[in-house]
mmCIF file of C-alpha atoms in Angstrom:
data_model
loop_
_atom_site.group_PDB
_atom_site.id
_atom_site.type_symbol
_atom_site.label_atom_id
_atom_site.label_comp_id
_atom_site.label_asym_id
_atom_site.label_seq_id
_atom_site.Cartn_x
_atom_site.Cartn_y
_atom_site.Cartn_z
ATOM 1 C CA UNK A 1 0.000 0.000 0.000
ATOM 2 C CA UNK A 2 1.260 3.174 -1.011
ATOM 3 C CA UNK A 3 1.650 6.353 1.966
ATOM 4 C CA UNK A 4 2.314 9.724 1.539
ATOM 5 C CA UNK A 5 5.952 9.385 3.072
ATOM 6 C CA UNK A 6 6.603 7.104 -0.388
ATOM 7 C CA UNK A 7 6.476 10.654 -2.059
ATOM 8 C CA UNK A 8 9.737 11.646 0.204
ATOM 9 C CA UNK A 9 10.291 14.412 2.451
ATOM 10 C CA UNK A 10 12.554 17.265 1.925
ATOM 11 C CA UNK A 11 13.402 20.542 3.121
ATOM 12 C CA UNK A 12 11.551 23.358 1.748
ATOM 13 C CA UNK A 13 12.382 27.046 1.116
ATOM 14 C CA UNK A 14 8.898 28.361 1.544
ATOM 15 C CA UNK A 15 7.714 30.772 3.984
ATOM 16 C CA UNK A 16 6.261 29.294 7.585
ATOM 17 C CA UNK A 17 2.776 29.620 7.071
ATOM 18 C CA UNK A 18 2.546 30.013 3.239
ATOM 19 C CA UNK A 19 -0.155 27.831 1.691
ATOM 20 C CA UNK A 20 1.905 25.557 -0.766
ATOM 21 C CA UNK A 21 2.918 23.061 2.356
ATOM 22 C CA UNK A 22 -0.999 22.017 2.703
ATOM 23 C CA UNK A 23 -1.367 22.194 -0.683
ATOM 24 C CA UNK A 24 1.990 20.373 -0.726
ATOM 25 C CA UNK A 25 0.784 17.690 1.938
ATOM 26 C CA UNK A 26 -2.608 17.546 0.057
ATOM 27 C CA UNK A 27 -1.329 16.459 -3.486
ATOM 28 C CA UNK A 28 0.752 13.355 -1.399
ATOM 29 C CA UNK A 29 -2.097 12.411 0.697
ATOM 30 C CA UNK A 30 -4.445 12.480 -2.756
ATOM 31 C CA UNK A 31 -2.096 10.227 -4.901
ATOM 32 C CA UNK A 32 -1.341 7.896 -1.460
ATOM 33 C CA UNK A 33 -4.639 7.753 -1.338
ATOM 34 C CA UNK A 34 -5.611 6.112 -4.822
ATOM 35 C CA UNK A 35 -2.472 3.944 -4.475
ATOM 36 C CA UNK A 36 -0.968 5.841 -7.345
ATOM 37 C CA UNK A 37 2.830 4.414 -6.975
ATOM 38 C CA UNK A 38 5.391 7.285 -7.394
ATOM 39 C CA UNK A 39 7.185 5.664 -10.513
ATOM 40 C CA UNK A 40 3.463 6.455 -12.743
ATOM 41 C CA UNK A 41 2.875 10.092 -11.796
ATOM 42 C CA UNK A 42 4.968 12.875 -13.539
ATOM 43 C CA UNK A 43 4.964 16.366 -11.909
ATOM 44 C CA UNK A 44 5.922 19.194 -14.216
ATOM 45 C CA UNK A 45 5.817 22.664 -13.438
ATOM 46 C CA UNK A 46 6.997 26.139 -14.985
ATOM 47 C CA UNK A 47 8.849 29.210 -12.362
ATOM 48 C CA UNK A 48 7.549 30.585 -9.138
ATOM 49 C CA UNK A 49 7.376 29.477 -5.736
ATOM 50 C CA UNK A 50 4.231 27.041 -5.933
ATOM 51 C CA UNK A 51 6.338 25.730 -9.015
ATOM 52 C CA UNK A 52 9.266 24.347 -6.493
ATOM 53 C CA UNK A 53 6.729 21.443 -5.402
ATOM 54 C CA UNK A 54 8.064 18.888 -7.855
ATOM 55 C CA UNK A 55 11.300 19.311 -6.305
ATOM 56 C CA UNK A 56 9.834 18.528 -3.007
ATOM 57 C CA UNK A 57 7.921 15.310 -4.384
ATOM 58 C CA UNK A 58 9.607 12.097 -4.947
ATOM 59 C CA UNK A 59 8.210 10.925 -8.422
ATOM 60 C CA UNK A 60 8.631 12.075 -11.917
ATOM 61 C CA UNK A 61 9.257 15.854 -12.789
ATOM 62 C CA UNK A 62 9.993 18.305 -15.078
ATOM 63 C CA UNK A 63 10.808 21.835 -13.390
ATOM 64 C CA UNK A 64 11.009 24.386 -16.831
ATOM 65 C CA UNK A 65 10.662 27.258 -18.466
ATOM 66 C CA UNK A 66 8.072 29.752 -16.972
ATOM 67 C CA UNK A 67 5.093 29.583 -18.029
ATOM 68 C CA UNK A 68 5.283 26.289 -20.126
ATOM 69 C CA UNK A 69 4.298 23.679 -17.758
ATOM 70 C CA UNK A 70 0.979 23.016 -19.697
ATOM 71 C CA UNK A 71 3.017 22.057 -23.422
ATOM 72 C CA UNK A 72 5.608 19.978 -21.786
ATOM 73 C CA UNK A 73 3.086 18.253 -20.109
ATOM 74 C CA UNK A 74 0.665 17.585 -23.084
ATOM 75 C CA UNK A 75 4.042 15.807 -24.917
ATOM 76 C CA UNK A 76 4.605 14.071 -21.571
ATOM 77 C CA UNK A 77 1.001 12.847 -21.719
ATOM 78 C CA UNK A 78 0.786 11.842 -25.223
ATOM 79 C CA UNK A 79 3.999 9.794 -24.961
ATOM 80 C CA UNK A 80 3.208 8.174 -22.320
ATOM 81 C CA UNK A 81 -0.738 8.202 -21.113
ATOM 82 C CA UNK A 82 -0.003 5.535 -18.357
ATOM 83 C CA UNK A 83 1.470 8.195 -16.555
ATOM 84 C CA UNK A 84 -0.718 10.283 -14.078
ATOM 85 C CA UNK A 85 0.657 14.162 -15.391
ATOM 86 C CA UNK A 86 -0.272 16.715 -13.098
ATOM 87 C CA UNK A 87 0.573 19.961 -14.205
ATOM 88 C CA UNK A 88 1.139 22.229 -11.186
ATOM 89 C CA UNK A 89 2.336 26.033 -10.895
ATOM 90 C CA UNK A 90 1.495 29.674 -9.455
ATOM 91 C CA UNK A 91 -1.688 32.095 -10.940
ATOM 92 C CA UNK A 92 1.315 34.249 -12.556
ATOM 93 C CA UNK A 93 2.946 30.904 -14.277
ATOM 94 C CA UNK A 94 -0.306 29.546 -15.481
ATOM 95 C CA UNK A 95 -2.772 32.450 -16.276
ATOM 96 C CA UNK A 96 0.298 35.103 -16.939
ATOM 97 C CA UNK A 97 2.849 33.868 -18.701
ATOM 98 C CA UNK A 98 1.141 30.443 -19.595
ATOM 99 C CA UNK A 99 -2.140 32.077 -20.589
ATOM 100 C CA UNK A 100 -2.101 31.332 -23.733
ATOM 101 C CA UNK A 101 -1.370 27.479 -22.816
ATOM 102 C CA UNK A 102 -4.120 27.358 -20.415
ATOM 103 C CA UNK A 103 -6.348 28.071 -23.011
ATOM 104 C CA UNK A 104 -5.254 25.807 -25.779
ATOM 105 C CA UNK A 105 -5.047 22.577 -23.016
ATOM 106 C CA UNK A 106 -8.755 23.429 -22.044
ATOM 107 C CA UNK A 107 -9.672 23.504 -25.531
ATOM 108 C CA UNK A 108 -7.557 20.694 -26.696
ATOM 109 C CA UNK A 109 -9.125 19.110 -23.590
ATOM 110 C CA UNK A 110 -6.105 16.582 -22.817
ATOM 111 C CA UNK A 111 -6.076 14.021 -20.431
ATOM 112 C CA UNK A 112 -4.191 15.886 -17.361
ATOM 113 C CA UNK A 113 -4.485 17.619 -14.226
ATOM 114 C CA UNK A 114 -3.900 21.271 -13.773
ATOM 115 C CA UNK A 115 -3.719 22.149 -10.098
ATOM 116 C CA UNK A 116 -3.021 26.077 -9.797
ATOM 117 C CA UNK A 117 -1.891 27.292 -6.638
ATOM 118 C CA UNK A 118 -3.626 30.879 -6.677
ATOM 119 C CA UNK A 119 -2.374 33.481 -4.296
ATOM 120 C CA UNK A 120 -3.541 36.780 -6.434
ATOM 121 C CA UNK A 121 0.321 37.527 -6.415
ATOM 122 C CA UNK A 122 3.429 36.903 -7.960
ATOM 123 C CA UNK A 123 6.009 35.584 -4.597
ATOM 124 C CA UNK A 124 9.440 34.409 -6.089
ATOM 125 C CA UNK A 125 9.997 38.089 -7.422
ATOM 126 C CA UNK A 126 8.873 39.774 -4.162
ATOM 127 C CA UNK A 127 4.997 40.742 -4.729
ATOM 128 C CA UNK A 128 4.357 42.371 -7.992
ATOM 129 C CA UNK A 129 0.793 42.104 -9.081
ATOM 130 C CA UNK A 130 -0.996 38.595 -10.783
ATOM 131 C CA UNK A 131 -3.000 38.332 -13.437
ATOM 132 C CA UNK A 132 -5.992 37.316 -10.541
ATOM 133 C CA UNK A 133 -4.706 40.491 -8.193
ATOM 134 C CA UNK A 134 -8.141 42.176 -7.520
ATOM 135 C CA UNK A 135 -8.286 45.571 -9.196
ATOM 136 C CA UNK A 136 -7.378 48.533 -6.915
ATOM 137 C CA UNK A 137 -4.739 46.652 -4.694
ATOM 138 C CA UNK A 138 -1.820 47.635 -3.803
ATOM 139 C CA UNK A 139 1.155 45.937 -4.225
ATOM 140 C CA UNK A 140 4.983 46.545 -3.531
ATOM 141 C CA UNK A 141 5.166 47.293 -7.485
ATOM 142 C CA UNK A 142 1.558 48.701 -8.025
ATOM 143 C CA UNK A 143 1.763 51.288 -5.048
ATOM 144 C CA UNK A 144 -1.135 53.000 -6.410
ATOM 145 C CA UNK A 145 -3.189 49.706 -6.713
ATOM 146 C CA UNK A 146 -3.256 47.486 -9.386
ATOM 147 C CA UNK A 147 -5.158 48.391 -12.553
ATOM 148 C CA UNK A 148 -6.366 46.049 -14.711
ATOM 149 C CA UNK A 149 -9.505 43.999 -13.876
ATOM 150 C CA UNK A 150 -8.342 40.339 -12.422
ATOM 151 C CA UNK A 151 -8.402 37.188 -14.699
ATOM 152 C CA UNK A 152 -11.014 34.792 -14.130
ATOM 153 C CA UNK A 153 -9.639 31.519 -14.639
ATOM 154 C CA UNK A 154 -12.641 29.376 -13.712
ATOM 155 C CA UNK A 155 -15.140 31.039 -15.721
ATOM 156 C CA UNK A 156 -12.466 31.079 -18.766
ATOM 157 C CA UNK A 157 -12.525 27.305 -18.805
ATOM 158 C CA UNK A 158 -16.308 26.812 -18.532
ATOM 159 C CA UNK A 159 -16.549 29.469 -21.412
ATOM 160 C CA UNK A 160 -14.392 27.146 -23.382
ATOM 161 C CA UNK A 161 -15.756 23.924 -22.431
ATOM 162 C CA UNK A 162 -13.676 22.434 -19.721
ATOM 163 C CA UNK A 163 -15.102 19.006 -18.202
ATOM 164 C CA UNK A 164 -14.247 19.625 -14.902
ATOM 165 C CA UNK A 165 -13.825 22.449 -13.064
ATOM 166 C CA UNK A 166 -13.132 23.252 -9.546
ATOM 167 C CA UNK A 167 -11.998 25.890 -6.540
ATOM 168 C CA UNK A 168 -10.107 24.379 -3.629
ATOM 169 C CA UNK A 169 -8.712 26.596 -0.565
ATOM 170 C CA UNK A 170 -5.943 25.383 1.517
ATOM 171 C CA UNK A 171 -6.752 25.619 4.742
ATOM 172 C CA UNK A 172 -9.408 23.184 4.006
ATOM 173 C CA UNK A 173 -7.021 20.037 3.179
ATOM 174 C CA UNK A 174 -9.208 17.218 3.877
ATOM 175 C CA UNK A 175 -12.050 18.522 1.253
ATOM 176 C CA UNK A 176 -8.975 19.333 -1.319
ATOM 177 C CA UNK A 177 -7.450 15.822 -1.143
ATOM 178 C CA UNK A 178 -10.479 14.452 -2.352
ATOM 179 C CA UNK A 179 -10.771 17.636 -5.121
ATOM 180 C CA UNK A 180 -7.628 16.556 -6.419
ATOM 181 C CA UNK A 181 -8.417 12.756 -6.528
ATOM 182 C CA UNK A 182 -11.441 13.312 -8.195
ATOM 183 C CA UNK A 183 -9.836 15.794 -10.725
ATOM 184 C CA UNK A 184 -6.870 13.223 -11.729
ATOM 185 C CA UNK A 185 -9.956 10.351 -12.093
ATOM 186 C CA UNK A 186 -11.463 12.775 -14.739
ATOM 187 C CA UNK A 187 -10.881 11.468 -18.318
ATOM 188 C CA UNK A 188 -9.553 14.808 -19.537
ATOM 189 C CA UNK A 189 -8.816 18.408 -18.727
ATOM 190 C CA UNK A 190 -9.422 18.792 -14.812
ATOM 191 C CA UNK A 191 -8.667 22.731 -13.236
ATOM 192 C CA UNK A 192 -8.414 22.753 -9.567
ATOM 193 C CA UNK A 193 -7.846 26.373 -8.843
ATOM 194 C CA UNK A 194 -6.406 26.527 -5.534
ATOM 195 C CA UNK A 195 -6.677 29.405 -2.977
ATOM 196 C CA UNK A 196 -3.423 29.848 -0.791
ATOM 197 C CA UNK A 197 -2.286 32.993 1.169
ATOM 198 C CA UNK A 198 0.713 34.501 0.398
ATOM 199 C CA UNK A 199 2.201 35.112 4.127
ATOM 200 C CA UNK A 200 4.609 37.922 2.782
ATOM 201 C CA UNK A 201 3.487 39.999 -0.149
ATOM 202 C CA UNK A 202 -0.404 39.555 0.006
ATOM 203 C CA UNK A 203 -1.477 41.474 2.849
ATOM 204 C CA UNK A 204 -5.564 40.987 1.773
ATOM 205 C CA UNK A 205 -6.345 37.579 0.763
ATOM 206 C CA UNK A 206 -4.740 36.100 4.017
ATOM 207 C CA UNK A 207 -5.524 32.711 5.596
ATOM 208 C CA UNK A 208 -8.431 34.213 7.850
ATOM 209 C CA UNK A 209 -9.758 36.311 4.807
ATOM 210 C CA UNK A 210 -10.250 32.812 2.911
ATOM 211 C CA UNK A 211 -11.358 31.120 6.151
ATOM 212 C CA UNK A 212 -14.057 33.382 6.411
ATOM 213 C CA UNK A 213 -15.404 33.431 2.675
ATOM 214 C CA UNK A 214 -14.676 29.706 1.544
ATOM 215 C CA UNK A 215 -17.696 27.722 1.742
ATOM 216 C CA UNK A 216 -17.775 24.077 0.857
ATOM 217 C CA UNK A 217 -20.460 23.506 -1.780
ATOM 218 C CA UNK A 218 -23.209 21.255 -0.408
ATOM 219 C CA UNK A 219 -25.203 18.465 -1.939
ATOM 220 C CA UNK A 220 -27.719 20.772 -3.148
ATOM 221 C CA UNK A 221 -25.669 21.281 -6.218
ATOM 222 C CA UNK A 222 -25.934 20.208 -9.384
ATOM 223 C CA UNK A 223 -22.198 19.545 -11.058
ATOM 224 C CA UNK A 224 -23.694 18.666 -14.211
ATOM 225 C CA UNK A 225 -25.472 22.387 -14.183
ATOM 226 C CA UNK A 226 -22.901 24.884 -16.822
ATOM 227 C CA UNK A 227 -25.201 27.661 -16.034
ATOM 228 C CA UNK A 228 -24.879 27.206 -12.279
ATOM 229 C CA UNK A 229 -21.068 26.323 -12.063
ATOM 230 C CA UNK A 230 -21.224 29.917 -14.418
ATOM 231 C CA UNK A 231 -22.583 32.019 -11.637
ATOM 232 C CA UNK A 232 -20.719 30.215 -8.715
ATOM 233 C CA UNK A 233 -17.402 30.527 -11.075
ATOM 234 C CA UNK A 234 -18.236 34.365 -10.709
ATOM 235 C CA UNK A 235 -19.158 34.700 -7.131
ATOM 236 C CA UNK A 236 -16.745 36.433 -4.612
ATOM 237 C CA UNK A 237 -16.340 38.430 -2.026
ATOM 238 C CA UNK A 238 -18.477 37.631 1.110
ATOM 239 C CA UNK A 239 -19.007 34.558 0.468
ATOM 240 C CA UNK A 240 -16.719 31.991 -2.302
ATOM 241 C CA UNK A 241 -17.843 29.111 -3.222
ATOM 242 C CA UNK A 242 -15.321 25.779 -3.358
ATOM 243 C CA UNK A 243 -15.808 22.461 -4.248
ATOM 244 C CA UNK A 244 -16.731 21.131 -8.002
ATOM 245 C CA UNK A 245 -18.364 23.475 -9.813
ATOM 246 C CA UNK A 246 -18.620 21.439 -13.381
ATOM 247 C CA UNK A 247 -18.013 18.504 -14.701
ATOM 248 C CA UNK A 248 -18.712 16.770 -17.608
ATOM 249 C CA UNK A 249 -17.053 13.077 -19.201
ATOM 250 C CA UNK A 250 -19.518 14.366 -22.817
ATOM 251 C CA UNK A 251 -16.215 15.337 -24.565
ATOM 252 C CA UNK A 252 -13.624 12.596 -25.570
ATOM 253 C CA UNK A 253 -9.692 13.382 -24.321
ATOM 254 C CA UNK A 254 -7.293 14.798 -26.980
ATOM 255 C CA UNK A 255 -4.885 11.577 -27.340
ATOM 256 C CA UNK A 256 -8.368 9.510 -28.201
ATOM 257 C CA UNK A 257 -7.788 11.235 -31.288
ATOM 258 C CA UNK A 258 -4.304 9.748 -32.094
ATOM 259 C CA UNK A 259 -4.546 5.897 -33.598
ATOM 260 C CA UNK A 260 -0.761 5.984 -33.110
ATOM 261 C CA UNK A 261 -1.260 5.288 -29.388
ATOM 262 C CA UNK A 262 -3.676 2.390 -29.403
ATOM 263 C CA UNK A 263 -0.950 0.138 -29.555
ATOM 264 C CA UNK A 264 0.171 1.402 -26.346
ATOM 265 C CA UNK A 265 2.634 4.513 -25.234
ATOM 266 C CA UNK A 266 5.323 5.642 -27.501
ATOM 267 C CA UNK A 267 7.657 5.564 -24.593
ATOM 268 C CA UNK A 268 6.899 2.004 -24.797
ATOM 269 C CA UNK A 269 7.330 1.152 -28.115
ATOM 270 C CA UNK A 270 10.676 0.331 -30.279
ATOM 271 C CA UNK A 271 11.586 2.524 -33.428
ATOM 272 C CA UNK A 272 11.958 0.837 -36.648
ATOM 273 C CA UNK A 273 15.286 1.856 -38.074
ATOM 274 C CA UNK A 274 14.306 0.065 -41.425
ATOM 275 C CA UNK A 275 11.379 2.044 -41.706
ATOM 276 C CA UNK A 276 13.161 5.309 -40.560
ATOM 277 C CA UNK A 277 15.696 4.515 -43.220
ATOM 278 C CA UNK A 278 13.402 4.247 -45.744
ATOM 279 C CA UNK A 279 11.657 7.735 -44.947
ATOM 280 C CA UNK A 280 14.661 9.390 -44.830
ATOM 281 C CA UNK A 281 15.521 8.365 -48.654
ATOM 282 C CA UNK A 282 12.387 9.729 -49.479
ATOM 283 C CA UNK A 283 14.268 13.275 -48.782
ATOM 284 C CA UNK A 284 17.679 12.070 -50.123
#
């Protein structure tokens, strides 16, 4: 039987207090749970602070470029879909630099699991403003409040029809263990947007400030409702709602598209250097 401690434990450089060690804790205790054994899950992340988890995980990784978790994971995926990829990074690396990503995996809709550790500000490079910083706050670099109006990731990937969608919160670690399971069970695209606090360069969205607002959504909910994950995607302030907010197994996952992989994973599979041969006189 697989336990958490299977997944290692290191020495981290994060903050005491800062969110990624439950979400840290949470991701090990997920995978332990489903018996997932370290050598089949692949962990790849771009730059930033929550980025640093695959270093603290022992399994597969990839640690690159910033914002360019989501690519190197879909190649990871499609190479191999025996492996478990979960790609996991900060609201900057995802939704700033890896915007553009983000919306091509949600619309390519491949088999992987994007967990997003969102605290509304950029950390590693000392507190600038994210792309989910609320408009008007103030910031080491924004001293005069941010000013653009703050990305909405959730609602972006229901608009572009995501199967599964969902808002987790830290300091509720029990309820996002079994967010995260659920989200790597999903066969495709699975957001978990996570809300952390940022102990030194978010001064708003602390861990009382979510304490207070997150609220667990209840069985009265309908996952299978778009136009009611739409509204809950949108709701915040008082009250934010977490839990799973959509999902939906209609749409088929992106490497069902590939005939090239019904034989099994390319990682498992020998090259013929006959046939290579032969294709490369075709451009002698």
């Amino acid at each position: 039987m697989v336990t958490s401690s299977d997944f290692g434990q290191f020495e981290t450089a994060w903050c005491p207090g800062c969110g990624n060690h439950a979400i840290l804790k949470a991701v090990k205790e997920a995978l332990a749970g489903m018996d997932k054994q370290p050598r089949d899950v692949c962990l790849v992340s771009g730059i930033g602070q929550a980025a640093k988890t695959p270093h603290y995980m022992l399994c597969n990784l990839f640690n690159g470029l910033h914002g360019r978790a989501l690519p190197v994971a879909t190649g990871i995926k499609l190479a191999n879909p025996g492996l478990d990829v979960i790609a996991e990074s900060g609201d900057g690396c995802m939704y700033g630099e890896g915007g553009n990503h983000f919306l091509a995996a949600v619309r390519r809709n491949i088999n992987l699991t994007l967990l997003v550790h969102n605290n509304q500000i950029y950390g590693l490079t000392k507190g600038q403003a994210s792309p989910t910083t609320a408009t008007g706050q103030t910031t080491k670099a924004q001293p005069h409040g941010a000013y653009s109006a703050p990305f909405a990731p959730l609602s972006t990937a229901l608009s572009l029809g995501a199967g599964f969608v969902a808002r987790g919160f830290s300091g509720m670690t029990e309820h996002l263990v079994s967010l995260i399971q659920t989200a790597v069970r999903h066969p495709g695209f699975a957001l978990v947007d996570i809300l952390q606090p940022c102990v030194s360069f978010n001064k708003v969205n602390t861990h009382s400030w979510y304490k207070e607002r997150c609220t667990e959504l209840d069985d009265s909910h309908d996952a299978g409702d778009w136009e009611a994950a739409m509204r809950l995607s949108m709701q915040w302030g008082e009250t934010i709602p977490v839990g799973i907010l959509y999902q939906n197994t209609d749409r088929g996952p992106f490497e069902g598209h590939f005939p090239q992989l019904e034989p099994g994973p390319l990682a498992d599979n020998s090259p013929s250097l006959t046939t290579l041969e032969s294709i490369m006189q075709t451009y002698a």
